[in-house]
Coordinates of C-alpha atoms in Angstrom, one line a residue:
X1 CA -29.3 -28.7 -39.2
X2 CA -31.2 -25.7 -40.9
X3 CA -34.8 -24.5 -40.3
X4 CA -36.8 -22.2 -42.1
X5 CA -38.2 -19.2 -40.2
X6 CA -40.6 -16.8 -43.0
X7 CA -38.8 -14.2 -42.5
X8 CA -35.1 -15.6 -43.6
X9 CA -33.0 -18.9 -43.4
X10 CA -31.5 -20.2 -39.9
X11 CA -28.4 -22.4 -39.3
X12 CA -27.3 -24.9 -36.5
X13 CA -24.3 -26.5 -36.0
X14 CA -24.3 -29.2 -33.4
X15 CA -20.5 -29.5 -33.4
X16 CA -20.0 -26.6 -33.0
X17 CA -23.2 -25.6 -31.2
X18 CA -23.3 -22.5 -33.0
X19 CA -26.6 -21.1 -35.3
X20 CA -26.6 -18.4 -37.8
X21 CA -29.1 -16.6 -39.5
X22 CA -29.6 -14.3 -42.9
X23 CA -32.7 -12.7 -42.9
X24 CA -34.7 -10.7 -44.8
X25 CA -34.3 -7.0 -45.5
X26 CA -34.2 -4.5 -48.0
X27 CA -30.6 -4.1 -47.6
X28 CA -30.2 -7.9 -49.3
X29 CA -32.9 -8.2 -52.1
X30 CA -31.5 -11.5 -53.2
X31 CA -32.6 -13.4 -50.2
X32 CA -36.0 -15.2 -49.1
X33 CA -38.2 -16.0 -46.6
X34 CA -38.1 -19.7 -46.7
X35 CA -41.0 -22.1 -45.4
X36 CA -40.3 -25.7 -46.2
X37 CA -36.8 -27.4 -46.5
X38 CA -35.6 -31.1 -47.6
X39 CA -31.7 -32.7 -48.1
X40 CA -32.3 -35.6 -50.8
X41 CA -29.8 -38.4 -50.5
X42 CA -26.9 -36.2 -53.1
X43 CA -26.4 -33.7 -50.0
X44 CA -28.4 -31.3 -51.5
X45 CA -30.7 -28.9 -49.7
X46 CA -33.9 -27.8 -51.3
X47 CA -35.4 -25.2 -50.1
X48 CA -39.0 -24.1 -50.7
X49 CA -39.0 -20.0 -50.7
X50 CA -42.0 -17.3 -50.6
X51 CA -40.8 -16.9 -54.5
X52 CA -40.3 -20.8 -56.2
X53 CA -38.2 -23.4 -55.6
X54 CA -34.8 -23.7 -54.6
X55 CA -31.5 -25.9 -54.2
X56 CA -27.7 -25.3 -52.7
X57 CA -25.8 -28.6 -53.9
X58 CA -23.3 -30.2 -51.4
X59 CA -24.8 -28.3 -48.5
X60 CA -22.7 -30.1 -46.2
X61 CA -19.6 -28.4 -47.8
X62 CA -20.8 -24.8 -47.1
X63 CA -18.6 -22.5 -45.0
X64 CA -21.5 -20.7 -43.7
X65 CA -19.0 -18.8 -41.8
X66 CA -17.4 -17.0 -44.5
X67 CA -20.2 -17.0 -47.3
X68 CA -23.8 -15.9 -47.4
X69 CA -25.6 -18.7 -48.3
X70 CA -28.3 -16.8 -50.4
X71 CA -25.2 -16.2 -53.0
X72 CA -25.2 -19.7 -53.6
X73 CA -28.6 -20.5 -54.4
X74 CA -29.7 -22.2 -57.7
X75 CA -33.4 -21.3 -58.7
X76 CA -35.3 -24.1 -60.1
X77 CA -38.0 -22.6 -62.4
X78 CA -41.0 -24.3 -61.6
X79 CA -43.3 -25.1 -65.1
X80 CA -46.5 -22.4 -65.6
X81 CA -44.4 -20.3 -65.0
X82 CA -45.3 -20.9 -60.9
X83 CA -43.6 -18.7 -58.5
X84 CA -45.9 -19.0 -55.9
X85 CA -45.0 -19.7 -52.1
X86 CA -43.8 -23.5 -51.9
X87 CA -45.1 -25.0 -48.8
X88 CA -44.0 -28.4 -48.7
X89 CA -41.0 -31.1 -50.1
X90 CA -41.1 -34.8 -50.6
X91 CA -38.6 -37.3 -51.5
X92 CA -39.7 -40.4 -53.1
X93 CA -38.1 -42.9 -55.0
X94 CA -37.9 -41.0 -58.2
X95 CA -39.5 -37.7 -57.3
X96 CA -38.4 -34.5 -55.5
X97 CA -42.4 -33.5 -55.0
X98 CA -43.0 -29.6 -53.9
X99 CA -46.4 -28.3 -52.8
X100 CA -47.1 -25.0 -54.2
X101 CA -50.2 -22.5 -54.1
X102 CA -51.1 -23.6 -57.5
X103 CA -50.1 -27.3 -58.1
X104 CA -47.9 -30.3 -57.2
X105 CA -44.7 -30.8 -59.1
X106 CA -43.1 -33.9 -59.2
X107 CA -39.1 -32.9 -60.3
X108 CA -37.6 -36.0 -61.9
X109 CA -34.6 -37.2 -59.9
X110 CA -33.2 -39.4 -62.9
X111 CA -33.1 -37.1 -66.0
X112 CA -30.3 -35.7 -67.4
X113 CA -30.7 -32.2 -69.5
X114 CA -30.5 -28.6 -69.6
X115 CA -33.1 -28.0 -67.8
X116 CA -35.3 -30.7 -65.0
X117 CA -37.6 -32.2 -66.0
X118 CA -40.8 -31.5 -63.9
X119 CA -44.7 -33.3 -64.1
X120 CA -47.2 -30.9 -62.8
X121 CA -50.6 -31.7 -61.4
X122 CA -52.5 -28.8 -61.2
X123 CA -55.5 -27.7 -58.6
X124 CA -58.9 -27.5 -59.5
X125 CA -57.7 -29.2 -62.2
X126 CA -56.5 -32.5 -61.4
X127 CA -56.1 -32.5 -57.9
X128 CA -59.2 -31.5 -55.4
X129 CA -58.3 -28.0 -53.6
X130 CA -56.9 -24.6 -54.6
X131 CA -53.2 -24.8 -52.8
X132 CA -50.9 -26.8 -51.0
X133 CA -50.8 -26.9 -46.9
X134 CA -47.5 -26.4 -45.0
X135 CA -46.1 -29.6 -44.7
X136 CA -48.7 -31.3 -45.5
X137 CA -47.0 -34.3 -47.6
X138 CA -46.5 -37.9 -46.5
X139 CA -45.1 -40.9 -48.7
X140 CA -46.8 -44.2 -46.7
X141 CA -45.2 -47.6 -46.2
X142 CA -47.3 -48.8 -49.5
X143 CA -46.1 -46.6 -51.8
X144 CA -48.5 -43.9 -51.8
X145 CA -48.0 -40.3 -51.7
X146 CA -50.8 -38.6 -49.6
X147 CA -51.4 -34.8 -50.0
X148 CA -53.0 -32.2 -47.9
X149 CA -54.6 -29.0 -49.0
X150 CA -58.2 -27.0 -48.0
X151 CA -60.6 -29.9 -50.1
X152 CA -59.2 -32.7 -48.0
X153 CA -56.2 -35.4 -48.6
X154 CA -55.4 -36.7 -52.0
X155 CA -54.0 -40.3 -52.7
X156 CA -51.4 -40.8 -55.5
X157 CA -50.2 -43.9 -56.5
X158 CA -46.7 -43.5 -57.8
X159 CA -46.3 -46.8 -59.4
X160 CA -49.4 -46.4 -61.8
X161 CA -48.6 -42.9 -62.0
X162 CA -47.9 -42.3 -65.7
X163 CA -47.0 -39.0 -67.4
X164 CA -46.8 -38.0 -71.5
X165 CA -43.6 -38.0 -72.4
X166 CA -44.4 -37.4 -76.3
X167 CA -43.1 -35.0 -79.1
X168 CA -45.0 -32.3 -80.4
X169 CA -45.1 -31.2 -83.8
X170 CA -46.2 -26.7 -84.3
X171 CA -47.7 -25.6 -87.1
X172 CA -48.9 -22.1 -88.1
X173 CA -52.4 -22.3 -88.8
X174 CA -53.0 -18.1 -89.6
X175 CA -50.9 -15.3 -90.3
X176 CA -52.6 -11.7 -90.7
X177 CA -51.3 -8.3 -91.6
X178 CA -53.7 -5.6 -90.8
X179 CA -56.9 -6.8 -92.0
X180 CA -54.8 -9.1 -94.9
X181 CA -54.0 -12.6 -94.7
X182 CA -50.9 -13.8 -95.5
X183 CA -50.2 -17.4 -97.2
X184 CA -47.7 -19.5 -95.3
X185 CA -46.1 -22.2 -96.6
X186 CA -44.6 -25.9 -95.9
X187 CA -41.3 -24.6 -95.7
X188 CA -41.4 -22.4 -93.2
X189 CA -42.1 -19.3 -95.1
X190 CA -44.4 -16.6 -94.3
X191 CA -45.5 -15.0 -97.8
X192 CA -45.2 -11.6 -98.6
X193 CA -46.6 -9.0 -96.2
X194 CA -48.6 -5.4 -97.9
X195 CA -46.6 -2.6 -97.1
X196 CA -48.4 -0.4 -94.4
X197 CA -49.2 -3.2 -92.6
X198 CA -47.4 -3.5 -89.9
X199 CA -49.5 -4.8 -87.0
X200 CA -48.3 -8.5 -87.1
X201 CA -50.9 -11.6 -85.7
X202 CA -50.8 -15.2 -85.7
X203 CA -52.1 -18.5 -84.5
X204 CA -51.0 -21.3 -84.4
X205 CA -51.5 -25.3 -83.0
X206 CA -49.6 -28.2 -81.8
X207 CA -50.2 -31.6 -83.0
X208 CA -50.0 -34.7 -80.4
X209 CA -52.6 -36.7 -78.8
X210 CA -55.6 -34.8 -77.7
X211 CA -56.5 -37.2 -75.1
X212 CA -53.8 -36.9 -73.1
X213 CA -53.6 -34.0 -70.8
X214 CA -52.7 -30.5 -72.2
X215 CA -49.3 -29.6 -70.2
X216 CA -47.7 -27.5 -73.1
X217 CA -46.0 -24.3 -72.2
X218 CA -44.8 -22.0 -74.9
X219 CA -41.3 -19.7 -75.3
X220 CA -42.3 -17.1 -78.6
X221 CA -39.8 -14.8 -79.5
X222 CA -39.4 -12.4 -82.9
X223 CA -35.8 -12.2 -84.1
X224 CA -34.5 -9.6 -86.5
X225 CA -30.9 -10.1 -88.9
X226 CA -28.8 -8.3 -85.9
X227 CA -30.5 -10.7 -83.4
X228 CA -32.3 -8.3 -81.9
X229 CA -36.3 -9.7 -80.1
X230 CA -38.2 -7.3 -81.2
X231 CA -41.3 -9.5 -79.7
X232 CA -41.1 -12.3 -76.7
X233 CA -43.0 -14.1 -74.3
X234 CA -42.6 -16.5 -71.6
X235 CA -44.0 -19.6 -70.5
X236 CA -47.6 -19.2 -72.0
X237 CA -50.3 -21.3 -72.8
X238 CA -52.2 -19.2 -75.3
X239 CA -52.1 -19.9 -78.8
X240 CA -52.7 -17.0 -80.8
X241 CA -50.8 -13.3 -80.3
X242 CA -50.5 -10.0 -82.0
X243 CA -47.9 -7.2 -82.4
X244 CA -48.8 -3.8 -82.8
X245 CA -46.1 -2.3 -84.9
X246 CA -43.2 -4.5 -86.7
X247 CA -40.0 -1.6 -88.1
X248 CA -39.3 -3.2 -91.9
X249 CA -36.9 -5.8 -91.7
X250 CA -35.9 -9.5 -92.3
X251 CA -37.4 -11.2 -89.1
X252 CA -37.5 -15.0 -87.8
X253 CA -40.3 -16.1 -86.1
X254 CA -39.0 -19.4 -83.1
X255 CA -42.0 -21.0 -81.4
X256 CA -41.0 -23.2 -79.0
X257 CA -43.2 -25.9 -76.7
X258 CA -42.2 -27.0 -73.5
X259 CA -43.5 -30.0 -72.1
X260 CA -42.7 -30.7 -68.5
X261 CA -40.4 -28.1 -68.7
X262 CA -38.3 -29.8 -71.2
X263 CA -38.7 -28.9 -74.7
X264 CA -41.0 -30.9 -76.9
X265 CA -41.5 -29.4 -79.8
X266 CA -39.9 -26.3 -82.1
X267 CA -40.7 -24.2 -84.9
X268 CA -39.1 -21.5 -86.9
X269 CA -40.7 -19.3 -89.5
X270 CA -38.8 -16.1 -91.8
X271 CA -41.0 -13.6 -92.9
X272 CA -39.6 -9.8 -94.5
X273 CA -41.7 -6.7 -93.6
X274 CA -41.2 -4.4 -96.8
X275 CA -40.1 -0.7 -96.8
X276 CA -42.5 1.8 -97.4
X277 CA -41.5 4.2 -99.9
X278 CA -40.6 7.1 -97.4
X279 CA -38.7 5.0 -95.3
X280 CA -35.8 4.2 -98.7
X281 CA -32.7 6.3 -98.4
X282 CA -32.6 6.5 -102.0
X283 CA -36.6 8.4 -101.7
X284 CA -34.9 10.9 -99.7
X285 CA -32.1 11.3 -101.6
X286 CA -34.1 12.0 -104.7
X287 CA -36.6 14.6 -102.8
X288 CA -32.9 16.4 -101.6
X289 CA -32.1 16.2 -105.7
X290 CA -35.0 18.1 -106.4
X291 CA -35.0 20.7 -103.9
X292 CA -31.5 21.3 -104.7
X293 CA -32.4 21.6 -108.4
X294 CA -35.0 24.3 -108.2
X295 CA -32.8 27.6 -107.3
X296 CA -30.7 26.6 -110.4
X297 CA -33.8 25.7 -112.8
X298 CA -34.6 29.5 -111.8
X299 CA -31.5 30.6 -112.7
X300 CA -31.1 29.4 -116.1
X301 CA -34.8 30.4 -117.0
X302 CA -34.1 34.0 -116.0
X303 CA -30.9 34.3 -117.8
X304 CA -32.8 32.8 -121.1
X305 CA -35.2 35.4 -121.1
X306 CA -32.9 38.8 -120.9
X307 CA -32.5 40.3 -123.8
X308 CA -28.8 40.4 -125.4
X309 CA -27.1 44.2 -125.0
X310 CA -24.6 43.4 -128.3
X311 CA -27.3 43.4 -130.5
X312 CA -28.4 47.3 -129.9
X313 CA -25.3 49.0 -130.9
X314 CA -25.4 50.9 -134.2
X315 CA -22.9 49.7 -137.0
X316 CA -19.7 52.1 -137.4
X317 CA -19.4 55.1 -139.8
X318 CA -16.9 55.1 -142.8
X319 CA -15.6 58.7 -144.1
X320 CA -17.5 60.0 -147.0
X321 CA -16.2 59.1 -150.5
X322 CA -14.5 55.5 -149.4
X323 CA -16.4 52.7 -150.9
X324 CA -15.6 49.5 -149.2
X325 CA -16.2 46.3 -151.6
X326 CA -18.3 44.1 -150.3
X327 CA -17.0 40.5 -150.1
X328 CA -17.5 38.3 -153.1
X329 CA -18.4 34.5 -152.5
X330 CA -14.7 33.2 -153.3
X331 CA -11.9 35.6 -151.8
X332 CA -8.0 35.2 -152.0
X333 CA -5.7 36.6 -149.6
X334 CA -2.2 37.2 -150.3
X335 CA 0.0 37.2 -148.1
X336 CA 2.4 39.9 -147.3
X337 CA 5.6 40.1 -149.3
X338 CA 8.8 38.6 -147.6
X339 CA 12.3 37.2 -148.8
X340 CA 13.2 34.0 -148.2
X341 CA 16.3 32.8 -147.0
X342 CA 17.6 29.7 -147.9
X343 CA 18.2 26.7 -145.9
X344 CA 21.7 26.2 -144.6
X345 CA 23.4 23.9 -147.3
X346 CA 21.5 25.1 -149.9
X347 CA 22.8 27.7 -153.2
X348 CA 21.0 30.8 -153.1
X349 CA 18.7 31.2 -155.6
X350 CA 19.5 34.3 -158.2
X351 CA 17.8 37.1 -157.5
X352 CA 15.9 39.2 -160.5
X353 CA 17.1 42.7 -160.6
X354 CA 14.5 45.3 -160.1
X355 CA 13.1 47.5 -162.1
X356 CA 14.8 50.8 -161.1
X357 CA 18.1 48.8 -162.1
X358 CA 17.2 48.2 -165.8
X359 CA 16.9 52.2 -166.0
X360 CA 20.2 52.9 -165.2

């Protein structure tokens, strides 16, 4: 047996006859004041907090002796997103239904996915009232599911009750660059963007029946190359956004609709925010070039314009009476006299006496 004080979560065993108790404090920010509590048919405990909705599977199985049972909580995330105080829990026939301060949810106790798949009736919407009442739920012996809040008590009748299960098709409708717009595509290309504009907006629509109730929720995210979300929200309803400043890059934009908390619908655009030209390495590089250049640009100019000291000195004196001939336009040179010797194997040649000998 469990109740749900506010403040904390309480425990009796009637075996045992022993109750415990975890309670809030600051000292344990994981745990919550609970206010409503149900265990389904599965052995599973939900449990209604100040902060959503929650579930410990198999609760019959828990040592509560030897584990904190706030450890072992699973958070259901309610659709909107609503994490408003939950204030009562039903079990139907197909239904887990929770009360909140902002709508009925009805969790679907037969699907099978990633995520539950939850119908919401909203207040002041389309249910009278602005919140649920503590407790204030009852299934009758006909069928119907009777609900409590400030306007009164609203009848449901589950078997007529009938919900949109439908796909949805997104399509970018705008996408603008500054005060530019920017073509888009049918396949999922965003055209190219000016450079300098880097405040990013777009709108887009989803496609589907428009006479059945709007209960689309949107996941947007901006992706760079590395995987890195530069841009993300959560759970929204709008349909149009802006980002103030994109860094250049190659960027994938993933809209995704959630209907019922289940995804209905996807869409994925690329788009490439260009460089500006002082944001290329090689524009730096080339300014360094330049800088570098001048001091020796300098230099070479200076050393052009001094004037040549070998040029100044006066041509050298000969003594008086020596005539030196100048240099005719063919010239021989002789080379100085020297005697041969002969190979080795080879007869030396005869030699012609000189002329001293002939005197003799």
């Amino acid at each position: 047996m469990a109740w749900a004080p506010f403040a904390g979560l309480a425990l009796y065993d009637p075996r045992r006859d022993t109750a415990v108790s975890w309670l809030r404090s600051s000292e344990y920010p994981e745990r919550i004041g609970a206010m409503s509590l149900l265990n389904d048919e599965k052995g599973t405990l939900w449990i209604g907090g100040n902060n959503g909705l929650y579930q410990l599977p198999q609760a019959h199985r828990f040592d509560y002796e030897k584990m904190d049972v706030f450890r072992y909580l699973r958070k259901i995330s309610l659709p909107g997103p609503d994490t408003s105080l939950v204030t009562f829990l039903g079990n139907t026939g197909a239904y887990i239904v929770a009360g909140t301060q902002r709508a009925v949810h009805f969790i679907d106790k037969q699907y099978r996915g990633p995520r539950p798949r939850i119908f919401t009736l909203r207040y002041e919407r389309d249910i009278a009232g602005v919140s649920s009442e503590q407790n204030a739920v009852l299934l009758d012996s006909k069928g119907y599911l009777w609900i409590g809040s400030q306007a009164g008590a609203t009848r449901i009748d589950l078997q007529n009750l009938r919900f949109d299960t439908s796909a949805t098709k997104i399509r970018l409708t705008e996408f603008q660059a500054g005060d530019a717009l920017v073509p888009i595509n049918d396949f999922g290309r965003i055209g190219r963007i000016p450079r300098r504009k880097r405040n990013l907006a777009f709108t887009f629509t989803p496609s589907g029946n428009t006479f059945l109730k709007d209960d689309l929720y949107f996941d947007i995210a901006l992706v760079n190359q590395r995987g890195d979300i530069r841009y993300q929200r959560h759970g929204v309803v709008d349909k149009s956004y802006a980002m103030d400043y994109v860094p250049s890059g190659q960027y994938t934009l993933h809209i995704t609709a959630y209907k019922h908390n289940v995804v209905s619908g996807q869409a994925v655009y690329r788009l490439k925010v260009p460089q500006n030209i002082d944001e290329s390495p090689w524009f730096w590089l080339g300014v360094a070039a330049l800088l570098l250049s001048i001091p020796f640009l300098v230099y070479r100019q200076r050393q052009r314009r001094k004037p040549c000291s070998c040029s100044s000195a006066p041509p050298p004196k000969r003594p008086n009476g020596s005539r030196t001939a100048r240099p005719g336009p063919v010239q021989f040179l002789q080379p100085p006299f020297h005697q041969q010797r002969p190979a080795l194997g080879a007869e030396p040649l005869p030699q012609r006496p000189r002329d001293h000998a002939r005197h003799r």
